[in-house]
mmCIF file of C-alpha atoms in Angstrom:
data_model
loop_
_atom_site.group_PDB
_atom_site.id
_atom_site.type_symbol
_atom_site.label_atom_id
_atom_site.label_comp_id
_atom_site.label_asym_id
_atom_site.label_seq_id
_atom_site.Cartn_x
_atom_site.Cartn_y
_atom_site.Cartn_z
ATOM 1 C CA GLY J 1 108.135 76.680 159.321
ATOM 2 C CA MET J 2 111.004 79.138 159.458
ATOM 3 C CA ALA J 3 110.042 82.807 159.284
ATOM 4 C CA ALA J 4 111.603 84.547 156.287
ATOM 5 C CA PRO J 5 114.688 86.451 157.445
ATOM 6 C CA ALA J 6 114.234 90.219 157.634
ATOM 7 C CA ALA J 7 115.941 91.953 154.697
ATOM 8 C CA LEU J 8 119.453 93.028 155.618
ATOM 9 C CA GLN J 9 120.178 96.749 155.797
ATOM 10 C CA ARG J 10 122.697 97.707 153.155
ATOM 11 C CA SER J 11 124.859 100.578 151.957
ATOM 12 C CA VAL J 12 125.200 100.628 148.152
ATOM 13 C CA VAL J 13 127.727 102.173 145.760
ATOM 14 C CA SER J 14 125.998 102.329 142.368
ATOM 15 C CA PRO J 15 127.968 101.691 139.180
ATOM 16 C CA ALA J 16 128.854 104.761 137.105
ATOM 17 C CA GLY J 17 127.515 103.128 133.927
ATOM 18 C CA ARG J 18 125.260 100.174 133.065
ATOM 19 C CA HIS J 19 124.894 97.703 135.939
ATOM 20 C CA SER J 20 125.987 94.237 134.730
ATOM 21 C CA ALA J 21 127.646 92.693 137.817
ATOM 22 C CA SER J 22 127.411 92.882 141.620
ATOM 23 C CA LEU J 23 129.841 92.654 144.515
ATOM 24 C CA ILE J 24 128.780 91.885 148.098
ATOM 25 C CA PHE J 25 131.264 92.989 150.788
ATOM 26 C CA LEU J 26 130.729 91.565 154.303
ATOM 27 C CA HIS J 27 132.099 93.621 157.203
ATOM 28 C CA GLY J 28 134.072 92.292 160.175
ATOM 29 C CA SER J 29 132.541 91.518 163.587
ATOM 30 C CA GLY J 30 130.973 94.512 165.355
ATOM 31 C CA ASP J 31 131.137 96.725 162.248
ATOM 32 C CA THR J 32 128.332 97.763 159.850
ATOM 33 C CA GLY J 33 127.969 98.012 156.075
ATOM 34 C CA GLN J 34 128.317 101.811 156.329
ATOM 35 C CA GLY J 35 131.386 101.374 158.544
ATOM 36 C CA ALA J 36 133.149 99.014 156.114
ATOM 37 C CA ARG J 37 132.343 101.319 153.189
ATOM 38 C CA ALA J 38 133.665 104.371 155.075
ATOM 39 C CA TRP J 39 136.853 102.501 156.074
ATOM 40 C CA ILE J 40 137.619 101.549 152.462
ATOM 41 C CA LYS J 41 136.730 105.078 151.308
ATOM 42 C CA GLN J 42 139.169 106.528 153.856
ATOM 43 C CA ILE J 43 141.985 104.216 152.660
ATOM 44 C CA LEU J 44 141.377 104.922 148.938
ATOM 45 C CA ASN J 45 140.313 108.575 149.397
ATOM 46 C CA GLN J 46 137.202 107.612 147.420
ATOM 47 C CA ASP J 47 134.553 104.888 147.326
ATOM 48 C CA MET J 48 135.540 101.534 145.868
ATOM 49 C CA ALA J 49 133.481 102.106 142.714
ATOM 50 C CA PHE J 50 133.289 100.623 139.228
ATOM 51 C CA GLN J 51 131.820 101.452 135.828
ATOM 52 C CA HIS J 52 129.572 98.355 135.713
ATOM 53 C CA ILE J 53 129.657 96.754 139.176
ATOM 54 C CA LYS J 54 127.239 97.591 141.990
ATOM 55 C CA VAL J 55 128.974 97.316 145.394
ATOM 56 C CA ILE J 56 126.717 96.237 148.288
ATOM 57 C CA TYR J 57 127.756 96.493 151.943
ATOM 58 C CA PRO J 58 125.111 94.709 154.050
ATOM 59 C CA THR J 59 124.978 95.007 157.857
ATOM 60 C CA ALA J 60 124.755 91.907 160.039
ATOM 61 C CA PRO J 61 121.779 91.872 162.443
ATOM 62 C CA ALA J 62 122.768 92.377 166.104
ATOM 63 C CA ARG J 63 122.865 89.146 168.140
ATOM 64 C CA PRO J 64 124.397 87.891 171.383
ATOM 65 C CA TYR J 65 128.090 87.163 170.743
ATOM 66 C CA THR J 66 129.835 84.629 172.974
ATOM 67 C CA PRO J 67 133.401 86.068 172.713
ATOM 68 C CA MET J 68 131.937 89.314 174.147
ATOM 69 C CA LYS J 69 130.297 87.424 177.051
ATOM 70 C CA GLY J 70 126.941 87.392 175.263
ATOM 71 C CA ALA J 71 126.754 91.153 174.623
ATOM 72 C CA PHE J 72 124.862 92.105 171.446
ATOM 73 C CA SER J 73 127.066 92.737 168.413
ATOM 74 C CA THR J 74 126.624 93.021 164.633
ATOM 75 C CA VAL J 75 128.173 89.667 163.767
ATOM 76 C CA TRP J 76 127.387 87.280 160.892
ATOM 77 C CA PHE J 77 127.402 84.286 163.243
ATOM 78 C CA ASP J 78 128.339 83.306 166.783
ATOM 79 C CA ARG J 79 131.638 81.702 167.770
ATOM 80 C CA TYR J 80 132.503 79.724 170.879
ATOM 81 C CA LYS J 81 135.854 81.528 170.825
ATOM 82 C CA ILE J 82 138.112 83.324 168.345
ATOM 83 C CA SER J 83 140.244 80.319 167.498
ATOM 84 C CA ASN J 84 140.617 77.916 164.597
ATOM 85 C CA ASP J 85 140.664 75.043 167.049
ATOM 86 C CA CYS J 86 137.068 74.822 168.272
ATOM 87 C CA PRO J 87 133.747 73.666 166.796
ATOM 88 C CA GLU J 88 131.846 76.040 164.507
ATOM 89 C CA HIS J 89 128.528 77.539 165.605
ATOM 90 C CA THR J 90 126.856 76.014 162.545
ATOM 91 C CA GLU J 91 123.296 76.917 163.582
ATOM 92 C CA SER J 92 123.980 80.680 163.416
ATOM 93 C CA ILE J 93 126.165 80.290 160.299
ATOM 94 C CA ASP J 94 123.416 78.420 158.443
ATOM 95 C CA SER J 95 120.673 80.851 159.439
ATOM 96 C CA MET J 96 122.769 83.772 158.103
ATOM 97 C CA CYS J 97 123.462 81.844 154.882
ATOM 98 C CA ARG J 98 119.674 81.956 154.345
ATOM 99 C CA GLY J 99 119.571 85.743 154.916
ATOM 100 C CA LEU J 100 122.478 86.355 152.541
ATOM 101 C CA THR J 101 120.925 84.060 149.931
ATOM 102 C CA GLU J 102 117.975 86.527 149.889
ATOM 103 C CA LEU J 103 120.454 89.303 149.081
ATOM 104 C CA ILE J 104 121.963 87.261 146.203
ATOM 105 C CA ASN J 105 118.438 86.505 144.943
ATOM 106 C CA ASP J 106 117.582 90.238 144.957
ATOM 107 C CA GLU J 107 120.480 90.825 142.528
ATOM 108 C CA ILE J 108 119.403 87.894 140.324
ATOM 109 C CA LYS J 109 115.839 89.275 140.265
ATOM 110 C CA SER J 110 117.223 92.618 139.080
ATOM 111 C CA GLY J 111 118.726 90.827 136.059
ATOM 112 C CA ILE J 112 122.286 89.998 137.179
ATOM 113 C CA ALA J 113 123.487 86.474 136.307
ATOM 114 C CA LYS J 114 124.742 84.386 139.235
ATOM 115 C CA ASN J 115 128.198 84.059 137.642
ATOM 116 C CA ARG J 116 128.377 87.892 137.603
ATOM 117 C CA ILE J 117 128.164 88.114 141.419
ATOM 118 C CA LEU J 118 131.229 88.143 143.710
ATOM 119 C CA ILE J 119 131.118 87.802 147.483
ATOM 120 C CA GLY J 120 133.756 88.359 150.121
ATOM 121 C CA GLY J 121 134.696 90.323 153.170
ATOM 122 C CA PHE J 122 137.020 91.271 155.972
ATOM 123 C CA SER J 123 137.765 88.959 158.914
ATOM 124 C CA MET J 124 134.503 87.260 159.990
ATOM 125 C CA GLY J 125 132.950 88.599 156.759
ATOM 126 C CA GLY J 126 135.439 86.578 154.702
ATOM 127 C CA GLY J 127 134.697 83.462 156.766
ATOM 128 C CA MET J 128 130.982 83.982 156.163
ATOM 129 C CA ALA J 129 131.591 84.414 152.413
ATOM 130 C CA MET J 130 133.500 81.104 152.230
ATOM 131 C CA HIS J 131 130.620 79.249 153.928
ATOM 132 C CA LEU J 132 128.069 80.884 151.649
ATOM 133 C CA ALA J 133 129.927 80.280 148.369
ATOM 134 C CA TYR J 134 131.518 76.875 148.929
ATOM 135 C CA ARG J 135 128.526 75.246 150.611
ATOM 136 C CA PHE J 136 125.491 76.883 148.957
ATOM 137 C CA HIS J 137 126.451 78.991 145.922
ATOM 138 C CA GLN J 138 129.214 77.247 143.995
ATOM 139 C CA ASP J 139 128.176 79.058 140.793
ATOM 140 C CA LEU J 140 129.206 82.553 141.987
ATOM 141 C CA ALA J 141 131.987 84.386 140.105
ATOM 142 C CA GLY J 142 134.449 84.191 143.003
ATOM 143 C CA VAL J 143 135.128 84.697 146.699
ATOM 144 C CA PHE J 144 137.561 86.956 148.565
ATOM 145 C CA ALA J 145 138.657 86.697 152.190
ATOM 146 C CA LEU J 146 140.769 89.428 153.818
ATOM 147 C CA SER J 147 142.343 88.518 157.197
ATOM 148 C CA SER J 148 139.941 85.555 157.478
ATOM 149 C CA PHE J 149 140.035 81.864 158.353
ATOM 150 C CA LEU J 150 137.982 78.692 158.645
ATOM 151 C CA ASN J 151 138.079 76.434 161.717
ATOM 152 C CA LYS J 152 140.197 73.291 161.513
ATOM 153 C CA ASP J 153 137.412 70.821 160.686
ATOM 154 C CA SER J 154 135.049 73.339 159.107
ATOM 155 C CA VAL J 155 131.810 72.075 157.553
ATOM 156 C CA VAL J 156 133.094 73.867 154.412
ATOM 157 C CA TYR J 157 135.836 71.234 154.138
ATOM 158 C CA GLN J 158 133.322 68.428 154.744
ATOM 159 C CA ALA J 159 131.104 69.804 151.946
ATOM 160 C CA LEU J 160 134.006 70.090 149.479
ATOM 161 C CA LYS J 161 135.181 66.518 150.134
ATOM 162 C CA ARG J 162 131.957 65.392 148.451
ATOM 163 C CA ASN J 163 132.065 67.999 145.710
ATOM 164 C CA GLU J 164 132.367 67.335 141.979
ATOM 165 C CA SER J 165 131.653 70.734 140.388
ATOM 166 C CA VAL J 166 133.937 73.606 139.380
ATOM 167 C CA LEU J 167 134.348 75.941 142.358
ATOM 168 C CA PRO J 168 134.575 79.748 142.572
ATOM 169 C CA GLU J 169 138.149 81.058 142.691
ATOM 170 C CA LEU J 170 139.378 82.367 146.066
ATOM 171 C CA PHE J 171 141.390 85.570 146.511
ATOM 172 C CA GLN J 172 142.881 85.698 150.003
ATOM 173 C CA CYS J 173 144.974 88.407 151.712
ATOM 174 C CA HIS J 174 146.538 88.283 155.176
ATOM 175 C CA GLY J 175 149.001 90.347 157.192
ATOM 176 C CA THR J 176 151.889 88.499 158.849
ATOM 177 C CA ALA J 177 151.585 90.700 161.970
ATOM 178 C CA ASP J 178 147.879 89.919 162.528
ATOM 179 C CA ASP J 179 147.502 89.236 166.269
ATOM 180 C CA LEU J 180 143.736 88.549 166.209
ATOM 181 C CA VAL J 181 143.399 86.162 163.250
ATOM 182 C CA LEU J 182 146.836 84.596 162.979
ATOM 183 C CA TYR J 183 148.516 84.488 159.577
ATOM 184 C CA SER J 184 149.001 80.726 160.054
ATOM 185 C CA TRP J 185 145.194 80.258 160.320
ATOM 186 C CA GLY J 186 144.714 82.028 156.986
ATOM 187 C CA GLU J 187 147.532 80.037 155.415
ATOM 188 C CA GLU J 188 146.120 76.740 156.671
ATOM 189 C CA THR J 189 142.660 77.665 155.305
ATOM 190 C CA ASN J 190 144.251 78.399 151.923
ATOM 191 C CA LYS J 191 146.138 75.066 151.851
ATOM 192 C CA MET J 192 143.055 73.074 152.883
ATOM 193 C CA LEU J 193 140.824 74.681 150.235
ATOM 194 C CA LYS J 194 143.502 74.155 147.559
ATOM 195 C CA SER J 195 143.787 70.479 148.527
ATOM 196 C CA LEU J 196 139.990 70.210 148.046
ATOM 197 C CA GLY J 197 140.080 71.602 144.503
ATOM 198 C CA VAL J 198 139.641 75.356 145.009
ATOM 199 C CA SER J 199 141.813 77.575 142.808
ATOM 200 C CA ALA J 200 143.129 79.864 145.556
ATOM 201 C CA SER J 201 145.741 82.611 145.857
ATOM 202 C CA LEU J 202 147.143 83.974 149.120
ATOM 203 C CA HIS J 203 148.629 87.480 149.126
ATOM 204 C CA THR J 204 150.909 88.054 152.103
ATOM 205 C CA PHE J 205 151.410 91.519 153.615
ATOM 206 C CA PRO J 206 154.503 91.771 155.841
ATOM 207 C CA ASN J 207 153.978 93.773 159.067
ATOM 208 C CA LEU J 208 150.252 94.270 158.400
ATOM 209 C CA ASN J 209 148.100 93.726 161.503
ATOM 210 C CA HIS J 210 144.336 92.917 161.571
ATOM 211 C CA GLU J 211 143.514 95.708 159.129
ATOM 212 C CA LEU J 212 143.253 96.675 155.464
ATOM 213 C CA ASN J 213 145.733 98.755 153.495
ATOM 214 C CA ARG J 214 145.755 100.514 150.163
ATOM 215 C CA THR J 215 147.979 98.033 148.282
ATOM 216 C CA GLU J 216 145.674 95.216 149.337
ATOM 217 C CA ILE J 217 142.492 97.010 148.211
ATOM 218 C CA GLU J 218 144.101 97.972 144.878
ATOM 219 C CA LYS J 219 145.074 94.297 144.351
ATOM 220 C CA LEU J 220 141.536 93.262 145.247
ATOM 221 C CA LYS J 221 140.066 95.786 142.786
ATOM 222 C CA SER J 222 142.233 94.422 139.946
ATOM 223 C CA TRP J 223 141.101 90.884 140.764
ATOM 224 C CA ILE J 224 137.438 91.983 140.913
ATOM 225 C CA VAL J 225 137.620 93.497 137.418
ATOM 226 C CA LYS J 226 139.385 90.363 136.132
ATOM 227 C CA LYS J 227 136.579 88.152 137.504
ATOM 228 C CA LEU J 228 133.786 90.587 136.485
ATOM 229 C CA PRO J 229 134.972 92.207 133.256
ATOM 230 C CA VAL J 230 132.848 94.814 131.489
ATOM 231 C CA GLU J 231 130.487 92.793 129.312
ATOM 232 C CA GLY J 232 131.770 92.644 125.750
ATOM 233 C CA ALA J 233 135.378 92.736 126.971
ATOM 234 C CA LYS J 234 136.889 89.285 126.300
ATOM 235 C CA ALA J 235 137.336 87.421 129.575
ATOM 236 C CA ASN J 236 140.341 85.057 129.666
#
């Protein structure tokens, strides 16, 4: 059978108070968990931290990456090319979904309910999060995707065509000046998911390239606390 995936390395920001919810942030291609955490910390001048939410930044294992001519890179999955108009490398996507499921299960084992876990990420990390949530973990609290996209006939769309259950809400952000992951790819992903029953928002950032900015992270933080309120606070 399949060997159990090795546990992913992770950088963790502990909650200031009692841990009652968890957030998993997936970095972009070639980055690391520590790198994504440091980037956000630099933008905010402090860690993205919460009273009750543990923030986990896992690192993707290094693997040969086709867009870099097969050089090793810390990527969540392989791609034939960086385009929304080619087939998905489903074999590598599915194997990483198993590894990330272990990470979700670790949080559940530590006493966190599945509907108190959010997952998302930047660029490829956001794409990975959409596969993980909409295909395998439809009972998570929500999904966020920053400067991300799904390929035109993504297996995510195929899975949702057959879906009956209530789906996690999607919070999407994208810069109009993104020259790596085009704004139109993000917009098309948003429209497709909406048409398949996902409650999805798309926050547009004029002149923002393939990067994060402070306004975007502050918006994300507000959404995170709305989806994962302090227990006892009335959720709407």
